[in-house]
Short mmCIF file of C-alpha atoms in Angstrom, two decimals:
data_model
loop_
_atom_site.label_atom_id
_atom_site.label_comp_id
_atom_site.label_asym_id
_atom_site.label_seq_id
_atom_site.Cartn_x
_atom_site.Cartn_y
_atom_site.Cartn_z
CA UNK A 1 -27.58 14.63 -24.86
CA UNK A 2 -23.79 14.85 -25.07
CA UNK A 3 -21.83 12.12 -26.82
CA UNK A 4 -21.51 9.16 -24.43
CA UNK A 5 -18.09 8.04 -23.31
CA UNK A 6 -17.07 4.46 -22.54
CA UNK A 7 -16.69 3.45 -18.90
CA UNK A 8 -13.25 2.07 -18.17
CA UNK A 9 -13.21 -1.59 -17.25
CA UNK A 10 -16.61 -2.44 -18.74
CA UNK A 11 -15.87 -3.82 -22.22
CA UNK A 12 -18.45 -3.81 -25.00
CA UNK A 13 -17.26 -5.88 -27.94
CA UNK A 14 -18.13 -5.04 -31.53
CA UNK A 15 -20.30 -7.63 -33.36
CA UNK A 16 -17.33 -9.48 -34.95
CA UNK A 17 -15.65 -9.71 -31.54
CA UNK A 18 -18.89 -10.82 -29.93
CA UNK A 19 -19.21 -13.60 -32.53
CA UNK A 20 -15.71 -14.76 -31.62
CA UNK A 21 -16.69 -14.73 -27.95
CA UNK A 22 -19.78 -16.80 -28.73
CA UNK A 23 -17.69 -19.36 -30.63
CA UNK A 24 -15.33 -19.59 -27.67
CA UNK A 25 -18.25 -20.06 -25.28
CA UNK A 26 -19.77 -22.79 -27.43
CA UNK A 27 -16.50 -24.70 -27.53
CA UNK A 28 -15.83 -24.31 -23.80
CA UNK A 29 -19.37 -25.48 -22.94
CA UNK A 30 -19.04 -28.52 -25.17
CA UNK A 31 -15.78 -29.59 -23.51
CA UNK A 32 -17.22 -29.07 -20.03
CA UNK A 33 -20.23 -31.20 -20.90
CA UNK A 34 -18.08 -33.94 -22.45
CA UNK A 35 -16.53 -34.31 -19.00
CA UNK A 36 -19.98 -34.59 -17.40
CA UNK A 37 -20.36 -31.11 -15.90
CA UNK A 38 -23.95 -29.81 -15.72
CA UNK A 39 -24.86 -26.12 -16.32
CA UNK A 40 -25.79 -23.82 -13.46
CA UNK A 41 -26.44 -20.11 -13.02
CA UNK A 42 -26.65 -18.28 -9.70
CA UNK A 43 -27.96 -14.82 -8.85
CA UNK A 44 -25.75 -11.77 -9.38
CA UNK A 45 -25.87 -10.62 -5.74
CA UNK A 46 -24.82 -12.23 -2.47
CA UNK A 47 -24.92 -11.12 1.18
CA UNK A 48 -21.92 -8.95 1.99
CA UNK A 49 -20.98 -11.05 4.99
CA UNK A 50 -20.54 -14.01 2.62
CA UNK A 51 -18.59 -12.04 0.02
CA UNK A 52 -16.20 -10.53 2.57
CA UNK A 53 -15.48 -13.53 4.76
CA UNK A 54 -12.83 -15.14 2.58
CA UNK A 55 -9.71 -13.39 1.29
CA UNK A 56 -8.67 -9.81 0.61
CA UNK A 57 -11.76 -8.74 -1.35
CA UNK A 58 -13.36 -5.92 0.66
CA UNK A 59 -12.00 -3.19 -1.62
CA UNK A 60 -13.24 -4.94 -4.77
CA UNK A 61 -16.91 -5.62 -3.97
CA UNK A 62 -19.59 -3.47 -5.58
CA UNK A 63 -22.36 -2.77 -3.06
CA UNK A 64 -25.99 -2.85 -4.20
CA UNK A 65 -28.31 -0.01 -3.17
CA UNK A 66 -31.31 1.87 -4.54
CA UNK A 67 -30.69 5.40 -5.81
CA UNK A 68 -33.47 7.00 -3.75
CA UNK A 69 -33.50 4.82 -0.70
CA UNK A 70 -34.04 6.43 2.69
CA UNK A 71 -30.62 6.62 4.30
CA UNK A 72 -32.19 6.75 7.77
CA UNK A 73 -34.08 3.49 7.31
CA UNK A 74 -32.55 0.06 7.13
CA UNK A 75 -32.96 -1.81 3.87
CA UNK A 76 -32.34 -5.45 2.98
CA UNK A 77 -30.28 -4.19 0.04
CA UNK A 78 -27.79 -2.63 2.46
CA UNK A 79 -26.14 -6.00 2.94
CA UNK A 80 -25.96 -7.11 -0.70
CA UNK A 81 -23.08 -6.91 -3.16
CA UNK A 82 -22.34 -8.10 -6.70
CA UNK A 83 -20.38 -11.34 -6.70
CA UNK A 84 -16.66 -10.98 -7.46
CA UNK A 85 -16.23 -14.64 -8.46
CA UNK A 86 -18.45 -17.70 -9.00
CA UNK A 87 -17.01 -19.95 -6.30
CA UNK A 88 -18.50 -18.17 -3.27
CA UNK A 89 -22.01 -18.09 -4.84
CA UNK A 90 -21.64 -21.75 -5.81
CA UNK A 91 -20.73 -22.74 -2.26
CA UNK A 92 -23.82 -20.91 -0.97
CA UNK A 93 -25.95 -22.61 -3.63
CA UNK A 94 -24.70 -26.05 -2.58
CA UNK A 95 -25.58 -25.40 1.07
CA UNK A 96 -29.07 -24.17 0.16
CA UNK A 97 -29.81 -27.06 -2.22
CA UNK A 98 -27.85 -29.94 -0.70
CA UNK A 99 -31.04 -31.97 -0.22
CA UNK A 100 -31.80 -31.78 -3.96
CA UNK A 101 -28.33 -32.48 -5.36
CA UNK A 102 -26.62 -35.79 -6.05
CA UNK A 103 -23.02 -35.94 -4.85
CA UNK A 104 -20.37 -35.72 -6.06
CA UNK A 105 -21.92 -32.74 -7.84
CA UNK A 106 -20.20 -31.54 -11.01
CA UNK A 107 -21.24 -28.19 -12.47
CA UNK A 108 -20.07 -25.58 -14.92
CA UNK A 109 -21.08 -21.96 -14.61
CA UNK A 110 -20.52 -19.20 -17.18
CA UNK A 111 -21.51 -15.74 -15.98
CA UNK A 112 -20.38 -12.17 -15.55
CA UNK A 113 -18.67 -11.11 -12.32
CA UNK A 114 -17.71 -7.68 -11.01
CA UNK A 115 -14.60 -6.41 -9.25
CA UNK A 116 -13.90 -2.79 -8.36
CA UNK A 117 -10.21 -2.88 -9.15
CA UNK A 118 -8.08 -0.60 -11.31
CA UNK A 119 -8.75 -1.40 -14.99
CA UNK A 120 -5.77 -2.14 -17.19
CA UNK A 121 -4.99 -4.23 -20.23
CA UNK A 122 -6.45 -7.70 -19.71
CA UNK A 123 -8.04 -6.71 -16.38
CA UNK A 124 -11.62 -5.48 -16.14
CA UNK A 125 -14.27 -4.50 -13.63
CA UNK A 126 -16.96 -6.52 -15.43
CA UNK A 127 -15.97 -9.76 -17.10
CA UNK A 128 -17.06 -13.30 -17.97
CA UNK A 129 -15.76 -16.31 -16.07
CA UNK A 130 -16.14 -19.94 -17.14
CA UNK A 131 -16.02 -22.14 -14.03
CA UNK A 132 -16.06 -25.84 -13.32
CA UNK A 133 -16.29 -27.30 -9.82
CA UNK A 134 -16.76 -30.67 -8.16
CA UNK A 135 -18.10 -30.85 -4.60
CA UNK A 136 -18.83 -33.86 -2.43
CA UNK A 137 -20.35 -34.44 0.98
CA UNK A 138 -17.90 -34.77 3.91
CA UNK A 139 -14.85 -35.81 1.86
CA UNK A 140 -13.60 -35.22 -1.68
CA UNK A 141 -11.05 -37.62 -3.20
CA UNK A 142 -7.82 -36.00 -4.35
CA UNK A 143 -8.15 -37.42 -7.88
CA UNK A 144 -10.57 -34.59 -8.72
CA UNK A 145 -7.70 -32.16 -8.21
CA UNK A 146 -5.81 -34.02 -10.94
CA UNK A 147 -8.82 -33.84 -13.28
CA UNK A 148 -9.12 -30.05 -13.32
CA UNK A 149 -6.05 -29.33 -15.50
CA UNK A 150 -7.11 -32.00 -18.00
CA UNK A 151 -10.52 -30.38 -18.54
CA UNK A 152 -9.01 -26.92 -18.90
CA UNK A 153 -6.25 -28.21 -21.16
CA UNK A 154 -8.88 -29.65 -23.52
CA UNK A 155 -11.08 -26.52 -23.35
CA UNK A 156 -8.30 -24.03 -24.02
CA UNK A 157 -6.58 -26.36 -26.46
CA UNK A 158 -9.73 -26.39 -28.60
CA UNK A 159 -9.60 -22.61 -29.02
CA UNK A 160 -7.55 -20.69 -31.62
CA UNK A 161 -5.24 -19.18 -28.99
CA UNK A 162 -1.53 -19.53 -28.15
CA UNK A 163 -0.47 -22.56 -26.06
CA UNK A 164 -1.04 -22.48 -22.31
CA UNK A 165 0.89 -23.78 -19.33
CA UNK A 166 -0.93 -24.61 -16.10
CA UNK A 167 1.17 -23.94 -13.01
CA UNK A 168 0.18 -26.05 -10.01
CA UNK A 169 1.07 -25.99 -6.36
CA UNK A 170 -0.54 -27.21 -3.14
CA UNK A 171 -1.34 -25.02 -0.15
CA UNK A 172 -0.46 -27.92 2.15
CA UNK A 173 3.07 -27.93 0.75
CA UNK A 174 3.49 -24.25 1.55
CA UNK A 175 1.73 -24.26 4.93
CA UNK A 176 3.46 -27.45 6.05
CA UNK A 177 6.82 -26.05 5.00
CA UNK A 178 6.15 -22.77 6.83
CA UNK A 179 5.14 -24.66 9.97
CA UNK A 180 8.28 -26.76 9.69
CA UNK A 181 10.25 -23.50 9.58
CA UNK A 182 8.48 -22.33 12.72
CA UNK A 183 6.50 -19.48 11.12
CA UNK A 184 3.53 -18.54 13.28
CA UNK A 185 1.32 -17.07 10.55
CA UNK A 186 1.37 -19.29 7.44
CA UNK A 187 -1.54 -17.43 5.82
CA UNK A 188 0.31 -14.12 5.98
CA UNK A 189 3.33 -15.83 4.43
CA UNK A 190 1.13 -17.20 1.62
CA UNK A 191 -0.27 -13.74 0.91
CA UNK A 192 3.26 -12.34 0.73
CA UNK A 193 4.51 -15.07 -1.63
CA UNK A 194 1.44 -14.53 -3.85
CA UNK A 195 2.88 -11.07 -4.67
CA UNK A 196 6.24 -12.46 -5.79
CA UNK A 197 5.75 -11.88 -9.52
CA UNK A 198 4.44 -8.37 -8.92
CA UNK A 199 6.94 -6.98 -6.44
CA UNK A 200 9.96 -9.28 -6.59
CA UNK A 201 11.79 -11.37 -3.96
CA UNK A 202 13.36 -8.45 -2.10
CA UNK A 203 10.07 -6.79 -1.24
CA UNK A 204 8.45 -10.17 -0.53
CA UNK A 205 11.22 -10.87 2.00
CA UNK A 206 10.41 -7.54 3.66
CA UNK A 207 6.70 -8.42 3.72
CA UNK A 208 7.47 -11.78 5.29
CA UNK A 209 9.33 -10.14 8.15
CA UNK A 210 6.74 -7.37 8.59
CA UNK A 211 3.48 -9.32 8.24
CA UNK A 212 4.35 -12.97 8.92
CA UNK A 213 6.91 -12.44 11.67
CA UNK A 214 9.67 -14.19 9.73
CA UNK A 215 13.34 -13.86 10.57
CA UNK A 216 15.76 -13.12 7.76
CA UNK A 217 16.74 -16.79 7.67
CA UNK A 218 13.10 -17.91 7.54
CA UNK A 219 12.32 -15.42 4.76
CA UNK A 220 15.28 -16.76 2.79
CA UNK A 221 14.01 -20.31 3.27
CA UNK A 222 10.50 -19.33 2.12
CA UNK A 223 11.93 -17.83 -1.05
CA UNK A 224 14.01 -20.97 -1.62
CA UNK A 225 10.82 -23.03 -1.72
CA UNK A 226 9.23 -20.57 -4.14
CA UNK A 227 12.13 -21.01 -6.56
CA UNK A 228 11.38 -24.72 -7.13
CA UNK A 229 9.74 -25.59 -10.44
CA UNK A 230 9.53 -28.84 -12.40
CA UNK A 231 7.52 -30.49 -15.16
CA UNK A 232 7.73 -33.86 -13.39
CA UNK A 233 7.64 -35.23 -9.86
CA UNK A 234 11.29 -34.36 -9.20
CA UNK A 235 10.12 -31.20 -7.44
CA UNK A 236 9.33 -33.35 -4.39
CA UNK A 237 13.00 -34.33 -4.04
CA UNK A 238 14.00 -30.67 -4.37
CA UNK A 239 11.64 -29.74 -1.53
CA UNK A 240 12.93 -32.52 0.74
CA UNK A 241 16.47 -31.39 0.02
CA UNK A 242 15.68 -28.11 1.80
CA UNK A 243 15.67 -30.08 5.05
CA UNK A 244 12.24 -29.04 6.38
CA UNK A 245 9.79 -31.65 7.66
CA UNK A 246 6.13 -31.58 8.65
CA UNK A 247 3.25 -34.08 8.21
CA UNK A 248 1.17 -31.51 6.29
CA UNK A 249 4.10 -30.93 3.94
CA UNK A 250 4.32 -34.66 3.20
CA UNK A 251 0.57 -34.83 2.54
CA UNK A 252 0.70 -31.90 0.17
CA UNK A 253 3.68 -33.28 -1.74
CA UNK A 254 1.88 -36.60 -2.30
CA UNK A 255 -1.22 -34.81 -3.65
CA UNK A 256 0.82 -32.53 -5.90
CA UNK A 257 2.80 -35.47 -7.29
CA UNK A 258 -0.50 -37.11 -8.26
CA UNK A 259 -1.65 -33.99 -10.12
CA UNK A 260 1.63 -33.58 -12.01
CA UNK A 261 1.97 -37.26 -12.91
CA UNK A 262 -1.66 -37.50 -14.10
CA UNK A 263 -1.22 -34.44 -16.30
CA UNK A 264 2.05 -35.81 -17.69
CA UNK A 265 0.34 -39.09 -18.58
CA UNK A 266 -2.65 -37.58 -20.40
CA UNK A 267 -1.42 -34.14 -21.52
CA UNK A 268 2.40 -34.00 -21.64
CA UNK A 269 3.77 -30.49 -21.28
CA UNK A 270 0.50 -29.02 -19.98
CA UNK A 271 1.33 -28.74 -16.26
CA UNK A 272 4.34 -27.58 -14.32
CA UNK A 273 4.78 -27.75 -10.55
CA UNK A 274 5.61 -24.18 -9.55
CA UNK A 275 5.94 -23.72 -5.82
CA UNK A 276 5.62 -19.95 -5.85
CA UNK A 277 1.92 -20.22 -6.83
CA UNK A 278 -0.15 -19.38 -3.76
CA UNK A 279 -3.44 -17.69 -4.86
CA UNK A 280 -4.60 -14.73 -2.79
CA UNK A 281 -7.98 -16.01 -1.61
CA UNK A 282 -7.93 -17.56 1.84
CA UNK A 283 -10.47 -20.30 1.13
CA UNK A 284 -8.04 -22.53 -0.81
CA UNK A 285 -6.77 -25.50 1.19
CA UNK A 286 -5.11 -27.88 -1.29
CA UNK A 287 -4.04 -27.82 -4.93
CA UNK A 288 -4.02 -24.37 -6.56
CA UNK A 289 -3.76 -23.53 -10.26
CA UNK A 290 -2.67 -20.60 -12.39
CA UNK A 291 -2.41 -20.57 -16.19
CA UNK A 292 -0.03 -18.68 -18.43
CA UNK A 293 -0.82 -17.81 -22.06
CA UNK A 294 2.29 -18.05 -24.24
CA UNK A 295 3.47 -14.59 -25.23
CA UNK A 296 1.26 -12.89 -22.65
CA UNK A 297 2.87 -14.07 -19.42
CA UNK A 298 3.43 -10.51 -18.17
CA UNK A 299 -0.33 -10.07 -17.79
CA UNK A 300 -0.63 -12.86 -15.23
CA UNK A 301 -2.93 -15.84 -15.04
CA UNK A 302 -5.83 -16.30 -17.46
CA UNK A 303 -7.27 -19.32 -15.63
CA UNK A 304 -6.97 -20.15 -11.95
CA UNK A 305 -8.58 -21.93 -9.02
CA UNK A 306 -7.98 -24.57 -6.41
CA UNK A 307 -9.24 -26.88 -3.70
CA UNK A 308 -11.42 -25.57 -0.88
CA UNK A 309 -12.47 -27.75 2.07
CA UNK A 310 -14.33 -25.30 4.30
CA UNK A 311 -16.05 -22.78 2.02
CA UNK A 312 -19.34 -24.72 1.82
CA UNK A 313 -19.75 -25.50 5.51
CA UNK A 314 -22.67 -24.96 7.88
CA UNK A 315 -22.87 -26.58 11.29
CA UNK A 316 -22.16 -30.26 10.85
CA UNK A 317 -22.62 -30.09 7.08
CA UNK A 318 -19.44 -29.92 5.04
CA UNK A 319 -19.05 -29.97 1.27
CA UNK A 320 -15.39 -29.82 0.17
CA UNK A 321 -14.76 -28.93 -3.46
CA UNK A 322 -12.24 -28.10 -6.13
CA UNK A 323 -12.68 -25.77 -9.07
CA UNK A 324 -10.96 -23.78 -11.77
CA UNK A 325 -12.07 -20.76 -13.77
CA UNK A 326 -11.21 -19.40 -17.22
CA UNK A 327 -11.14 -15.60 -17.35
CA UNK A 328 -12.64 -15.47 -20.83
CA UNK A 329 -12.86 -11.67 -21.07
CA UNK A 330 -9.21 -11.39 -20.12
CA UNK A 331 -8.16 -13.87 -22.80
CA UNK A 332 -10.21 -12.11 -25.48
CA UNK A 333 -9.13 -8.63 -24.40
CA UNK A 334 -5.45 -9.54 -24.61
CA UNK A 335 -5.80 -11.21 -28.00
CA UNK A 336 -8.03 -8.48 -29.46
CA UNK A 337 -5.57 -5.86 -28.24
CA UNK A 338 -2.71 -7.66 -29.98
CA UNK A 339 -4.74 -8.19 -33.20
CA UNK A 340 -4.36 -11.93 -32.77
CA UNK A 341 -8.02 -12.80 -33.47
CA UNK A 342 -10.21 -12.02 -36.46
CA UNK A 343 -13.35 -13.48 -37.98
CA UNK A 344 -14.02 -14.12 -41.66
CA UNK A 345 -17.07 -11.85 -41.81
CA UNK A 346 -18.75 -9.35 -39.51
CA UNK A 347 -22.24 -10.90 -39.80
CA UNK A 348 -23.48 -14.51 -39.62
CA UNK A 349 -25.11 -14.14 -43.05
CA UNK A 350 -23.94 -16.58 -45.72
CA UNK A 351 -26.35 -15.55 -48.50
CA UNK A 352 -27.84 -12.21 -49.48
CA UNK A 353 -30.97 -12.56 -51.62
CA UNK A 354 -30.92 -9.73 -54.15
CA UNK A 355 -34.05 -7.71 -54.81
CA UNK A 356 -35.01 -6.55 -58.31
CA UNK A 357 -37.83 -4.30 -57.03
CA UNK A 358 -40.06 -3.99 -53.96
CA UNK A 359 -42.90 -5.82 -55.72
CA UNK A 360 -40.81 -8.99 -55.62
CA UNK A 361 -39.86 -8.77 -51.92
CA UNK A 362 -42.32 -11.53 -50.99
CA UNK A 363 -40.70 -13.88 -53.50
CA UNK A 364 -37.26 -12.99 -52.12
CA UNK A 365 -38.54 -13.64 -48.58
CA UNK A 366 -39.74 -17.09 -49.71
CA UNK A 367 -36.27 -17.95 -51.04
CA UNK A 368 -34.66 -16.76 -47.81
CA UNK A 369 -37.12 -18.80 -45.75
CA UNK A 370 -36.34 -21.95 -47.77
CA UNK A 371 -32.61 -21.50 -47.22
CA UNK A 372 -33.02 -20.77 -43.50
CA UNK A 373 -35.08 -23.92 -43.03
CA UNK A 374 -32.04 -25.81 -44.23
CA UNK A 375 -29.78 -24.02 -41.75
CA UNK A 376 -28.21 -21.53 -44.17
CA UNK A 377 -27.96 -18.01 -42.61
CA UNK A 378 -29.70 -15.73 -45.10
CA UNK A 379 -30.98 -12.17 -45.34
CA UNK A 380 -32.82 -10.25 -48.03
CA UNK A 381 -31.32 -7.08 -49.46
CA UNK A 382 -32.54 -4.03 -47.51
CA UNK A 383 -33.39 -2.09 -50.69
CA UNK A 384 -34.03 -2.75 -54.36
CA UNK A 385 -30.96 -0.81 -55.43
CA UNK A 386 -28.95 -1.60 -58.54
CA UNK A 387 -27.44 -5.07 -58.34
CA UNK A 388 -23.96 -3.57 -58.21
CA UNK A 389 -24.85 -1.70 -55.02
CA UNK A 390 -26.40 -4.82 -53.50
CA UNK A 391 -23.25 -6.77 -54.24
CA UNK A 392 -21.12 -4.04 -52.63
CA UNK A 393 -23.43 -4.20 -49.60
CA UNK A 394 -22.58 -7.91 -49.31
CA UNK A 395 -18.86 -7.27 -49.86
CA UNK A 396 -18.67 -4.70 -47.05
CA UNK A 397 -20.07 -7.24 -44.62
CA UNK A 398 -18.11 -10.21 -45.91
CA UNK A 399 -21.23 -12.06 -47.11
CA UNK A 400 -19.82 -14.59 -49.61
CA UNK A 401 -22.87 -15.33 -51.78
CA UNK A 402 -25.57 -13.28 -53.51
CA UNK A 403 -28.72 -15.02 -54.71
CA UNK A 404 -30.43 -13.67 -57.83
CA UNK A 405 -34.11 -14.66 -58.14
CA UNK A 406 -35.16 -15.46 -61.69
CA UNK A 407 -36.20 -18.26 -63.98
CA UNK A 408 -34.07 -20.07 -63.08
CA UNK A 409 -32.52 -18.64 -59.91
CA UNK A 410 -28.75 -18.28 -59.72
CA UNK A 411 -26.15 -17.93 -56.96
CA UNK A 412 -22.94 -15.92 -57.26
CA UNK A 413 -19.76 -16.28 -55.24
CA UNK A 414 -18.80 -12.60 -55.14
CA UNK A 415 -15.19 -13.42 -54.19
CA UNK A 416 -14.43 -15.46 -57.30
CA UNK A 417 -17.17 -14.13 -59.57
CA UNK A 418 -18.43 -17.67 -60.29
CA UNK A 419 -22.18 -17.86 -60.88
CA UNK A 420 -24.41 -20.89 -61.44
CA UNK A 421 -28.04 -21.93 -61.46
CA UNK A 422 -29.38 -22.85 -58.03
CA UNK A 423 -32.48 -24.19 -56.27
CA UNK A 424 -33.15 -23.04 -52.67
CA UNK A 425 -34.40 -26.55 -51.87
CA UNK A 426 -31.09 -28.22 -52.73
CA UNK A 427 -28.21 -25.69 -52.93
CA UNK A 428 -25.71 -25.62 -50.10
CA UNK A 429 -22.56 -23.54 -49.62
CA UNK A 430 -19.16 -25.10 -48.97
CA UNK A 431 -18.88 -26.09 -45.30
CA UNK A 432 -16.18 -23.48 -44.72
CA UNK A 433 -18.54 -20.69 -45.79
CA UNK A 434 -21.67 -21.73 -43.90
CA UNK A 435 -20.67 -19.88 -40.75
CA UNK A 436 -17.99 -17.26 -40.01
CA UNK A 437 -14.61 -18.77 -39.16
CA UNK A 438 -12.06 -17.47 -36.66
CA UNK A 439 -8.63 -16.66 -38.02
#
């Protein structure tokens, strides 16, 4: 077998990085649950007609098929693909289980997703998303749209990462404004504006004329809206000053004001109204969110989402929702790549029980068991080498303490060299040493 090579876009973290990821996951879960969101996990595959019906995703979906299937015979797997986000599967889940759920239904979902896009720094083909959503039957009050940034602000604020800014907009503002301008294809205009940061205003203006049927004057007016940004509700006055009117525009402005003012009251500086934010997926109908990580803005949003009114709809049943998703793998990849995250040791172990000879391994195992019962991560030395070698084994892994069985036993802090008598039934390490810490 030749030496294996990594597959681009499918990250495999080393154990210290994986421990950091686990700490992040634990903190994110705890914040989600503090806000009353219940855990959920959906299957990895969905019918292709569901995956492809909303937004420009057809080039990104991985299709599921068996290696040796008969190409001449139809197979149920022909119509299945790996999910590219967690919102579409969640909407399907709600429709299938609506009779068993209590509404409004609040859930968090932390799973891997797959997208067949070009891998680059901070962008992967397999990655972990951390989602929260609220859905209700028939109608969903707008105050849930104001809650989303607060949850994410607390979750990301609890992590050892640079500060974040959540950019918010409302699709109704954009669509109402475009209708007021007389544009016939607001969705095409939204898709063009969504590329503003990537291709710049000149090329977006060209796209608006080519795909949305805009005149030069209309394209200029669209870009004028996209330039408006504010940390308070003054953005609404700036929009009205453009002289465009439409009932949907007024509705969107009122909803966006509520989001911005709520965020300002509970988390000052967290949110900014940025009217160039559009989001590329077609299923969004109200507030939309994107999140910038300080110092890493050029890599795009690390957390995004929005309101969707028609995604979970079947016949007369309608379950509008709003959600937001942290791209955890993107966050970690960017920070690992910039050497911004490290952990105090590469193993969970706090104590290494030294071994004088193999005949005393059972006694060493008993000491380790006593410490583990008290929640102290412990392992026994792999070999009965000289104590100096066993200490170096601990040093290489960052294990802070070595336990020496004897009469009496003793524990040594190998960083300071301090050593003292110890009893496995009562000894405890300093709280800072019990588990690895993220630096």
